[in-house]
CSV table of C-alpha atoms in Angstrom, one decimal:
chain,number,residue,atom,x,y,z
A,1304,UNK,CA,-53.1,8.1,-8.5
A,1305,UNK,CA,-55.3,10.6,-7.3
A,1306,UNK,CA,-58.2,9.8,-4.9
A,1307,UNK,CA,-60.8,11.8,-3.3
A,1308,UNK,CA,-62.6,10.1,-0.6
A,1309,UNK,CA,-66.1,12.0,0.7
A,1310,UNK,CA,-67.7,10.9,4.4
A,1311,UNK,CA,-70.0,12.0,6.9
A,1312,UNK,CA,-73.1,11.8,5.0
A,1313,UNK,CA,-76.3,10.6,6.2
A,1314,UNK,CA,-79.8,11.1,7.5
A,1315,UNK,CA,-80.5,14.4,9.4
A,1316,UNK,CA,-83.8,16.0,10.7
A,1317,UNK,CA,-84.4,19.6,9.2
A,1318,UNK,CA,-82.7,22.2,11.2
A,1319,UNK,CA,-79.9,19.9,11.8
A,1320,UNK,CA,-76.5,19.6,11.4
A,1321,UNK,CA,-73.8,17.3,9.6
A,1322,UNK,CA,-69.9,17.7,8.9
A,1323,UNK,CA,-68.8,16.5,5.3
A,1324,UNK,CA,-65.4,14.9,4.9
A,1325,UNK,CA,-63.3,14.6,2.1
A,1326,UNK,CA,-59.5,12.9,2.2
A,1327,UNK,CA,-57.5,13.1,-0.8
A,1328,UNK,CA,-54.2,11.5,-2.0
A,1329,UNK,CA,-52.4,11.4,-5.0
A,1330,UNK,CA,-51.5,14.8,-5.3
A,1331,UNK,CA,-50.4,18.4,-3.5
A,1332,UNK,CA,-53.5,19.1,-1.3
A,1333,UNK,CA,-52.3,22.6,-0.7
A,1334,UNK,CA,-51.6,23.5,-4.4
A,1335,UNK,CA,-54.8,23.5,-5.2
A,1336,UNK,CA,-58.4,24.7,-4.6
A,1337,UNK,CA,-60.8,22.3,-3.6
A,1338,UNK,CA,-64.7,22.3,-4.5
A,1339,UNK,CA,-68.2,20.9,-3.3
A,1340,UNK,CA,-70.6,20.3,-5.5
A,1341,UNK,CA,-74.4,18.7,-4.7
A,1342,UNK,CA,-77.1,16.6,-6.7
A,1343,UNK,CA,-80.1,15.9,-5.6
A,1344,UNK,CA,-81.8,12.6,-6.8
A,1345,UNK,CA,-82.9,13.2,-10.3
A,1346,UNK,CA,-81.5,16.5,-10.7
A,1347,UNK,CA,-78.6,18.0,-12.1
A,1348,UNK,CA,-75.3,19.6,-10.9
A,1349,UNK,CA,-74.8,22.5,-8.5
A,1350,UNK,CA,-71.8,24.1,-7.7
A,1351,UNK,CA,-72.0,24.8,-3.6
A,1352,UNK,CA,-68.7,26.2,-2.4
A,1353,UNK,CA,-65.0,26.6,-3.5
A,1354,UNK,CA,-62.0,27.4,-1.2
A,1355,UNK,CA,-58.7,28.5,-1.9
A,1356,UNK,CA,-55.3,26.1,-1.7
A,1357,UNK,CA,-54.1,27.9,1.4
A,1358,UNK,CA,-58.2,28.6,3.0
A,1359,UNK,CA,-58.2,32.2,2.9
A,1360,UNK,CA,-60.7,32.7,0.2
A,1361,UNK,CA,-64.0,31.1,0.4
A,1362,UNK,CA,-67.4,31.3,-1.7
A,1363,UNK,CA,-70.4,30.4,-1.8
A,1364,UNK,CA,-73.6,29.3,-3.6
A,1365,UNK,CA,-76.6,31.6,-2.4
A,1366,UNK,CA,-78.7,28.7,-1.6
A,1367,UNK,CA,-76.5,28.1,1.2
A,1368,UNK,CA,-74.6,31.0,2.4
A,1369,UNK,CA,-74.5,31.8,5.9
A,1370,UNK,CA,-75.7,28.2,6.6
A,1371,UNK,CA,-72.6,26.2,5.3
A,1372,UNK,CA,-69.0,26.3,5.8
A,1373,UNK,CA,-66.3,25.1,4.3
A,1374,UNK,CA,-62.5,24.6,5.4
A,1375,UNK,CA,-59.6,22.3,5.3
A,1376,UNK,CA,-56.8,21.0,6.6
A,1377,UNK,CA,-54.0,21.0,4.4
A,1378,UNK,CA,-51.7,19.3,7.2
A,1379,UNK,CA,-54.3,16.2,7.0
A,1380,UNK,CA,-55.0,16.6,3.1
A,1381,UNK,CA,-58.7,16.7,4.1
A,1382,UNK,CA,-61.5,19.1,2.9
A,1383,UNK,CA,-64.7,19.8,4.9
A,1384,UNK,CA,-68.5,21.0,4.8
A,1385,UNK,CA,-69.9,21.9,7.6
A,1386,UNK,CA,-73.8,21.9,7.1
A,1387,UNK,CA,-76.1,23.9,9.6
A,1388,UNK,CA,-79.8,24.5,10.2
A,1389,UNK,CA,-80.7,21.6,6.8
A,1390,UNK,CA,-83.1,21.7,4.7
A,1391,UNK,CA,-85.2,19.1,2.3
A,1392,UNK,CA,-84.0,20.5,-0.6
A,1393,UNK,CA,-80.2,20.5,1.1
A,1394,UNK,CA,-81.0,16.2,0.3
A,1395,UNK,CA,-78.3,15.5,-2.5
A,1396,UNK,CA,-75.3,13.4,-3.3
A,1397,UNK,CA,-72.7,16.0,-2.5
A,1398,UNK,CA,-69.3,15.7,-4.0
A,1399,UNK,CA,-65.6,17.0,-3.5
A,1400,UNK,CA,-63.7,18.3,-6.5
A,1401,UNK,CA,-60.2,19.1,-6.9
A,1402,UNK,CA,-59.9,22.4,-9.1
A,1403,UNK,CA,-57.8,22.2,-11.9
A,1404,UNK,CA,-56.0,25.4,-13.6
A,1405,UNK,CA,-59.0,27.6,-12.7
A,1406,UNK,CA,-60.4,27.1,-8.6
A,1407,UNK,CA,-64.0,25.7,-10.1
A,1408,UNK,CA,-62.8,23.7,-13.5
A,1409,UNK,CA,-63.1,19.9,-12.3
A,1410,UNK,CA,-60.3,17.3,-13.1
A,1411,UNK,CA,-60.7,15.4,-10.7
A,1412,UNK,CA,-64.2,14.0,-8.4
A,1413,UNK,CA,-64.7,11.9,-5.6
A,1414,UNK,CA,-67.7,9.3,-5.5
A,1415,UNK,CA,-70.1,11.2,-3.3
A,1416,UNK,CA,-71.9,11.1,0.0
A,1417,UNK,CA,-75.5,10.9,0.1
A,1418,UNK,CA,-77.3,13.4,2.4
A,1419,UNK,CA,-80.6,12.7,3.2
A,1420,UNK,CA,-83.0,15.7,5.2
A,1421,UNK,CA,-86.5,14.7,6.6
A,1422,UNK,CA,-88.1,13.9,9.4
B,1004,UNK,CA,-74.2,35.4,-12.2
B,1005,UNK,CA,-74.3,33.8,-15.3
B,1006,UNK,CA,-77.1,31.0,-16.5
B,1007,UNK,CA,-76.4,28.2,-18.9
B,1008,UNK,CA,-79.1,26.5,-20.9
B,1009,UNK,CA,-78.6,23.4,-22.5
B,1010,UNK,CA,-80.9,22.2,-25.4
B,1011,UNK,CA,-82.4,19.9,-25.9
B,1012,UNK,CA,-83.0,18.0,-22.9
B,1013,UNK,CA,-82.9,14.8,-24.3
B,1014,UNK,CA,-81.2,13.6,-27.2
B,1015,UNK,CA,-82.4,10.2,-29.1
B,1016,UNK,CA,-80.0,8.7,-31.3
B,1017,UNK,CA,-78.3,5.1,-32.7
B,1018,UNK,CA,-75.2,4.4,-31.8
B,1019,UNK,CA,-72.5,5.5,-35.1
B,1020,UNK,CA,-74.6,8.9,-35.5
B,1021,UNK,CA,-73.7,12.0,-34.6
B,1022,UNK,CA,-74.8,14.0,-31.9
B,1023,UNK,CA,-74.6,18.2,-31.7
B,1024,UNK,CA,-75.3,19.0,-27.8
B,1025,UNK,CA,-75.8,22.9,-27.2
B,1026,UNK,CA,-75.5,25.6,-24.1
B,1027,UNK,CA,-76.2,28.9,-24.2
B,1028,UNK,CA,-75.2,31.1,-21.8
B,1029,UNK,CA,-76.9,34.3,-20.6
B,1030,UNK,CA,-74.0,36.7,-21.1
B,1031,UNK,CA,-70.6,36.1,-22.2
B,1032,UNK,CA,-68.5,33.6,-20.7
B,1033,UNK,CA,-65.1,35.5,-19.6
B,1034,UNK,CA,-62.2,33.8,-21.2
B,1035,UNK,CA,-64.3,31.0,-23.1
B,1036,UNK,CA,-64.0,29.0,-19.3
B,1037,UNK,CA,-66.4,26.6,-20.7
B,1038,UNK,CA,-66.5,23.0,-19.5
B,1039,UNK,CA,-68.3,19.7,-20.3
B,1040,UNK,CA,-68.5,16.7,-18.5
B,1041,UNK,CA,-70.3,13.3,-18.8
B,1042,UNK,CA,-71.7,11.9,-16.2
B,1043,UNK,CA,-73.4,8.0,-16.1
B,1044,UNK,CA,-75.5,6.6,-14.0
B,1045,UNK,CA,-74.2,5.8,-10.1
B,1046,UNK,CA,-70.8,7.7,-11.6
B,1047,UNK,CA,-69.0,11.1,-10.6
B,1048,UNK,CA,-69.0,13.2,-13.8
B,1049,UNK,CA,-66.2,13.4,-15.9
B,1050,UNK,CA,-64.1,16.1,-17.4
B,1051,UNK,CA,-64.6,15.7,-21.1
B,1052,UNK,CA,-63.8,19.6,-22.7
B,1053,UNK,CA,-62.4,22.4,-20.9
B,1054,UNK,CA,-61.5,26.1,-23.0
B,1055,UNK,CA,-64.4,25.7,-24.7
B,1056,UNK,CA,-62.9,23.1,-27.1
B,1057,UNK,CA,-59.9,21.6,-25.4
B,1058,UNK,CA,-60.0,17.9,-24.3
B,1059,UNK,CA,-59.0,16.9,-21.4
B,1060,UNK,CA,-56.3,14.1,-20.6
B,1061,UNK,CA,-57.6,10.4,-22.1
B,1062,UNK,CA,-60.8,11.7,-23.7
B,1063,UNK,CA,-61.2,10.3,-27.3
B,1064,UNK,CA,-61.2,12.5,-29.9
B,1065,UNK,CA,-64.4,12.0,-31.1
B,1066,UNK,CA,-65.5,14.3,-29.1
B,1067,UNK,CA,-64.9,17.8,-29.8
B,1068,UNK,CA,-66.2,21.3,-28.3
B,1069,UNK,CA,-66.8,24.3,-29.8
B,1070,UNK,CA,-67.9,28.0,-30.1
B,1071,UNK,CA,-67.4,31.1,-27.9
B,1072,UNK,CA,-69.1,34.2,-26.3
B,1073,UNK,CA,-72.3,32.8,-25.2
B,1074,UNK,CA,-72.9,29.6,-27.5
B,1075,UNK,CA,-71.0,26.7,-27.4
B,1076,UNK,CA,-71.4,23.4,-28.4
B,1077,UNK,CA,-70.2,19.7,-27.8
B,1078,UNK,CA,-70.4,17.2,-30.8
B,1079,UNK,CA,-69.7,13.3,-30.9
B,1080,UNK,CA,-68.8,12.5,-34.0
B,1081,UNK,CA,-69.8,8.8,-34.0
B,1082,UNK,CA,-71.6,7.6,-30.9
B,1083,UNK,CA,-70.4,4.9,-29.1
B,1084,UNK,CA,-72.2,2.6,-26.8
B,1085,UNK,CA,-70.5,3.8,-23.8
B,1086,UNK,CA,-71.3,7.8,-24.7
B,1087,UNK,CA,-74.9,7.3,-23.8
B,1088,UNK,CA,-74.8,9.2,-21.0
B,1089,UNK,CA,-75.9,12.9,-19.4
B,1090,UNK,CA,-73.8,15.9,-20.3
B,1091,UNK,CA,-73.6,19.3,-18.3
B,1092,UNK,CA,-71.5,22.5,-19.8
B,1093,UNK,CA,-70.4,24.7,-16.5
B,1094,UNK,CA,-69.1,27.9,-16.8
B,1095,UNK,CA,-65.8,28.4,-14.4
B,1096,UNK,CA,-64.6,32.0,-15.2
B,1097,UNK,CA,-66.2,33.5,-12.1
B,1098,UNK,CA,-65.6,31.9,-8.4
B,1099,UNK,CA,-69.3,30.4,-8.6
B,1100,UNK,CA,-68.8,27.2,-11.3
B,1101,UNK,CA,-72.4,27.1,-12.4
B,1102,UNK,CA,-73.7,23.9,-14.2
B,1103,UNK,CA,-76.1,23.7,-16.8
B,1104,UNK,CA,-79.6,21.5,-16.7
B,1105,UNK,CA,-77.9,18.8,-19.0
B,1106,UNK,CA,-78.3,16.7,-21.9
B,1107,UNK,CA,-79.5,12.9,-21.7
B,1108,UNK,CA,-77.9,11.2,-24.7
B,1109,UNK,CA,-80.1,8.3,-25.2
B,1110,UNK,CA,-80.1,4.9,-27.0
B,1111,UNK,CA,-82.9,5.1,-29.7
């Protein structure tokens, strides 16, 4: 069965910084390229950032480049989002997503991590 | 980068009818990588449609996608009570997966 299991979220003052978890099971971590995707209360779906099975390729949403990173560890099935210098409208349920037969088409979802940026 | 728009933004219907769930997309979608997924309340969305009109693994086939280029469309034949929900179409044919605004199916 596969399982996607998102942690670190919580409340952060703007400017700040938080380090998104995600361990998954169930299937081959490295196979396969793994996505974040964010929705703040109320709102819809964005698509943040994708990286490829192996790490080398990484993109981004332009309402976070050069302030978030992602990476993983394919040795500890476990994807990451680092999150630097926050914002209030960086305040979302942010997922994990496993990419299916193209890098950002969804099969699979974790439950999400709330991440919550005021003062 | 390509925008989708979904119309309308809410949908009122009975549960049995039909419902016809549209998203338009700015330019032409490489491939027809066009998604759909439900999402309920306090849920993770689902995969429902990916190819524009191919379901994905356990999804009745009452629903059903369609179209191509830049207008597709998701239909529910019969609505059942557990389809009341919010749908987004996403494009995935470039490295950026961009959502749509979504469609609330509501019960009317």
């Amino acid at each position: 069965e596969v399982q996607l299991l998102e942690s670190g979220g919580g409340l952060v003052q703007p400017g700040g910084s938080l380090r998104l978890s995600c361990a998954v099971s169930g299937f081959t971590f490295s196979s396969y390229a793994m996505s974040w995707v964010r929705q703040a209360p109320g709102k819809g779906l964005e698509w943040v950032s994708v990286i490829s099975g192996s790490g080398g390729a990484t993109y981004y949403a332009d309402s976070v480049k050069g302030r978030f990173t992602v990476s993983r560890d394919n040795s500890k099935n476990t994807l990451y989002l680092q999150m630097n210098s926050l914002r209030g409208e960086d305040t979302a349920v942010y997922y994990c997503a496993k990419g299916a037969t193209s890098r950002t088409l969804f099969d699979y979802w974790g439950q999400g991590t709330l991440v919550t940026v005021s003062s | 980068e390509i925008v989708l728009t979904q119309s309308p933004a809410t949908l009122s219907l009975s549960p049995g009818e039909r419902a016809t769930l549209s998203c338009g997309a700015s330019q032409s979608v490489a491939s027809n990588y066009l998604a759909w997924y439900q999402q309920k309340p306090g849920q993770a969305p689902r995969l429902l449609i990916y190819g524009a009109s191919s379901r994905a693994t356990g999804i009745p086939d009452r629903f059903s996608g369609s179209g191509s280029g830049t207008d597709f469309t998701l239909t529910i034949s019969r609505l059942e009570p557990e389809d009341f929900a919010v749908y987004y179409c996403q494009q995935y044919g470039s490295s950026r997966g961009t959502f749509g605004g979504g469609t609330k199916v509501e019960i009317k």
